[in-house]
Amino acid sequence: MAGSYDRALTVFSPDGHLFQVDYALEAVRKGSCAVGVRGADVVVLGVEKKSVLKLQDERTVKKICMLDEHVCLAFAGLSADARVLINKARIECQSHRLTVEDSVSIEYITRYIAGVQQKYTQSGGVRPFGISTLIMGFDSDKVPKLYQTDPSGVYSAWKANAIGRSSKTVREFLEKNYKEDMNKTESIKLAIRSLLEVVQTGAKNIEIAIMGTDSVIQRLELAEIEAVVAEIEAENEKEKEKSKPATSQQ
Amino acid sequence: METLFGITGKDFVITAYDSKAVASITLMKIGENKSRELNPHTLMLFSGEPGDGVHFSEYIERNIKLYGIRNGIELSPRAVASFARRELADSLRSRKPYSVNLLIAGFDVKTNKPSLYWLDHLASLADVPFAAHGYGAYYCLSLLDRYHREDITEEEGIKLLQKCVGELRSRMILNMPDFVAKVVNKDGIRLVQL
């Protein structure tokens, strides 16, 4: 089956697979979960923060990164690969501004990142990037945008998506609970609720960044996230109470 | 020739540039922007070869911005000036050097001190309390020598700049259009009326 076709990247298998790219997607599936939700006038990115080791300075571990003032990226997979790709994207954002005197559109920078990821699936002696990314932001048309790229170099726009660990479960949750034209509070709540499906330990392992039409990235404080988590837990309790069978009359 | 001024004070730097764009003996435009905001607390003014000025300053602007996004922190004015000087020095030793003179005015948010750097197309760098580029320098540096003090307030700084512009108006053969003045302080960069 896989056998000798999975070693070299530049070799198709008889059934049309590029095994290295498939294996890169496996690497992504091992990474911590990231979720993106697009509301009516806001975009929310949420990531699962791995438990910080005692002696580690948690401020140096950033999973949501700014590419330009109006573009934000979250990734799932190999962090080192992400660092390289993010650096390339940041340079491209400034280069675009220099040549065209205009900031990048979200689609442009997504296309660029996907293009870089694709290039590494067609060269000799290199391996694909082991990351999928969620890119969010606002263009000058003030419409919220959310895009996803993966190691094969494919990109598409999404209303809400999840990548990384248990992304299938989270995506199904999002499909069930996504509503069109949600406002800021509802979007944040949906993002946190979907992350709580994966993150058992609660608010301290969740990082949220939001962007509104003013194109300013806002990271939520731990206290704000805890407040929403408490709200969600209270709602869950109420649901559980309602679904409990009525106590029999004695 | 284009004139640039810079004056530091207690907690600010005031800069000014003449807003005319000249091609040989013709006045092409009044209201030309000869400054670029490199980051929220650093302003760069340029003069010299017209195309070179814009090209070089935008290149520096984009690189300083990239540094800010990569590292999540503003580059200090001293570091910005060093970077610009280094780029000028490399360009000087290339086939066709950039022909630009710069004034870099900044407010260091860590030390809370204003600073002004004078750079020329031969990649000299000087940290100065006040500076000028162009023919205006010949007329106004002596004025600044006489009246400048390290601890002047913003109002006094503006008055001093008005004195310099007045001197140019009365003594330079060329007509001097309005100067555009910008102040850099801890709150950022803003336009002021001279």
PDB file of N, CA and C in Angstrom, chain A residues 66-69 87 90-91 93-95 97-98 101, chain B residues 36 54-55 58-59 61-62 65-66 68-71:
ATOM      1  N   MET A  66      -0.112  38.142  14.838  1.00  0.00           N
ATOM      2  CA  MET A  66      -0.510  39.224  13.956  1.00  0.00           C
ATOM      3  C   MET A  66       0.353  39.151  12.704  1.00  0.00           C
ATOM      4  N   LEU A  67      -0.270  39.190  11.524  1.00  0.00           N
ATOM      5  CA  LEU A  67       0.523  39.232  10.302  1.00  0.00           C
ATOM      6  C   LEU A  67       0.723  40.672   9.867  1.00  0.00           C
ATOM      7  N   ASP A  68      -0.332  41.475  10.028  1.00  0.00           N
ATOM      8  CA  ASP A  68      -0.283  42.900   9.732  1.00  0.00           C
ATOM      9  C   ASP A  68      -1.299  43.502  10.686  1.00  0.00           C
ATOM     10  N   GLU A  69      -1.490  44.789  10.647  1.00  0.00           N
ATOM     11  CA  GLU A  69      -2.386  45.381  11.655  1.00  0.00           C
ATOM     12  C   GLU A  69      -3.811  44.873  11.544  1.00  0.00           C
ATOM     13  N   ASN A  87       6.625  34.268   9.380  1.00  0.00           N
ATOM     14  CA  ASN A  87       7.643  35.254   9.045  1.00  0.00           C
ATOM     15  C   ASN A  87       7.567  35.628   7.567  1.00  0.00           C
ATOM     16  N   ARG A  90       4.559  37.822   7.007  1.00  0.00           N
ATOM     17  CA  ARG A  90       4.732  39.193   7.505  1.00  0.00           C
ATOM     18  C   ARG A  90       5.551  40.017   6.531  1.00  0.00           C
ATOM     19  N   ILE A  91       6.612  39.414   6.002  1.00  0.00           N
ATOM     20  CA  ILE A  91       7.430  40.136   5.027  1.00  0.00           C
ATOM     21  C   ILE A  91       6.589  40.468   3.801  1.00  0.00           C
ATOM     22  N   CYS A  93       3.385  40.936   3.634  1.00  0.00           N
ATOM     23  CA  CYS A  93       2.433  42.017   3.941  1.00  0.00           C
ATOM     24  C   CYS A  93       3.085  43.372   3.761  1.00  0.00           C
ATOM     25  N   GLN A  94       4.308  43.523   4.281  1.00  0.00           N
ATOM     26  CA  GLN A  94       4.985  44.820   4.184  1.00  0.00           C
ATOM     27  C   GLN A  94       5.454  45.062   2.762  1.00  0.00           C
ATOM     28  N   SER A  95       5.912  44.018   2.091  1.00  0.00           N
ATOM     29  CA  SER A  95       6.363  44.148   0.712  1.00  0.00           C
ATOM     30  C   SER A  95       5.215  44.617  -0.175  1.00  0.00           C
ATOM     31  N   ARG A  97       2.665  46.370   0.782  1.00  0.00           N
ATOM     32  CA  ARG A  97       2.414  47.779   1.074  1.00  0.00           C
ATOM     33  C   ARG A  97       3.439  48.671   0.385  1.00  0.00           C
ATOM     34  N   LEU A  98       4.650  48.174   0.251  1.00  0.00           N
ATOM     35  CA  LEU A  98       5.695  48.987  -0.349  1.00  0.00           C
ATOM     36  C   LEU A  98       5.481  49.125  -1.842  1.00  0.00           C
ATOM     37  N   GLU A 101       1.339  50.304  -2.238  1.00  0.00           N
ATOM     38  CA  GLU A 101       0.876  51.362  -1.337  1.00  0.00           C
ATOM     39  C   GLU A 101      -0.517  51.078  -0.812  1.00  0.00           C
TER      40      GLU A 101
ATOM     41  N   ARG B  36       7.763  60.777   6.731  1.00  0.00           N
ATOM     42  CA  ARG B  36       7.130  59.461   6.831  1.00  0.00           C
ATOM     43  C   ARG B  36       7.128  59.059   8.297  1.00  0.00           C
ATOM     44  N   VAL B  54      11.670  59.432  -1.661  1.00  0.00           N
ATOM     45  CA  VAL B  54      10.452  58.649  -1.437  1.00  0.00           C
ATOM     46  C   VAL B  54      10.783  57.164  -1.382  1.00  0.00           C
ATOM     47  N   HIS B  55      11.593  56.700  -2.310  1.00  0.00           N
ATOM     48  CA  HIS B  55      11.923  55.281  -2.393  1.00  0.00           C
ATOM     49  C   HIS B  55      12.607  54.810  -1.120  1.00  0.00           C
ATOM     50  N   GLU B  58      10.279  55.126   2.123  1.00  0.00           N
ATOM     51  CA  GLU B  58       9.229  54.103   2.207  1.00  0.00           C
ATOM     52  C   GLU B  58       9.827  52.734   2.517  1.00  0.00           C
ATOM     53  N   TYR B  59      11.008  52.472   1.971  1.00  0.00           N
ATOM     54  CA  TYR B  59      11.688  51.206   2.264  1.00  0.00           C
ATOM     55  C   TYR B  59      12.003  51.100   3.755  1.00  0.00           C
ATOM     56  N   GLU B  61      10.502  52.791   6.138  1.00  0.00           N
ATOM     57  CA  GLU B  61       9.220  52.734   6.838  1.00  0.00           C
ATOM     58  C   GLU B  61       8.709  51.302   6.923  1.00  0.00           C
ATOM     59  N   ARG B  62       8.747  50.569   5.807  1.00  0.00           N
ATOM     60  CA  ARG B  62       8.219  49.216   5.781  1.00  0.00           C
ATOM     61  C   ARG B  62       9.045  48.278   6.638  1.00  0.00           C
ATOM     62  N   LYS B  65       8.256  48.919  10.261  1.00  0.00           N
ATOM     63  CA  LYS B  65       6.931  48.362  10.556  1.00  0.00           C
ATOM     64  C   LYS B  65       7.040  46.850  10.740  1.00  0.00           C
ATOM     65  N   LEU B  66       7.796  46.203   9.859  1.00  0.00           N
ATOM     66  CA  LEU B  66       7.966  44.750   9.931  1.00  0.00           C
ATOM     67  C   LEU B  66       8.580  44.367  11.272  1.00  0.00           C
ATOM     68  N   GLY B  68       8.282  45.964  14.054  1.00  0.00           N
ATOM     69  CA  GLY B  68       7.251  46.123  15.075  1.00  0.00           C
ATOM     70  C   GLY B  68       6.306  44.925  15.115  1.00  0.00           C
ATOM     71  N   ILE B  69       5.896  44.445  13.930  1.00  0.00           N
ATOM     72  CA  ILE B  69       4.944  43.327  13.889  1.00  0.00           C
ATOM     73  C   ILE B  69       5.615  42.031  14.301  1.00  0.00           C
ATOM     74  N   ARG B  70       6.870  41.848  13.849  1.00  0.00           N
ATOM     75  CA  ARG B  70       7.580  40.610  14.197  1.00  0.00           C
ATOM     76  C   ARG B  70       7.809  40.509  15.680  1.00  0.00           C
ATOM     77  N   ASN B  71       8.200  41.608  16.306  1.00  0.00           N
ATOM     78  CA  ASN B  71       8.634  41.547  17.691  1.00  0.00           C
ATOM     79  C   ASN B  71       7.631  42.115  18.673  1.00  0.00           C
TER      80      ASN B  71
END
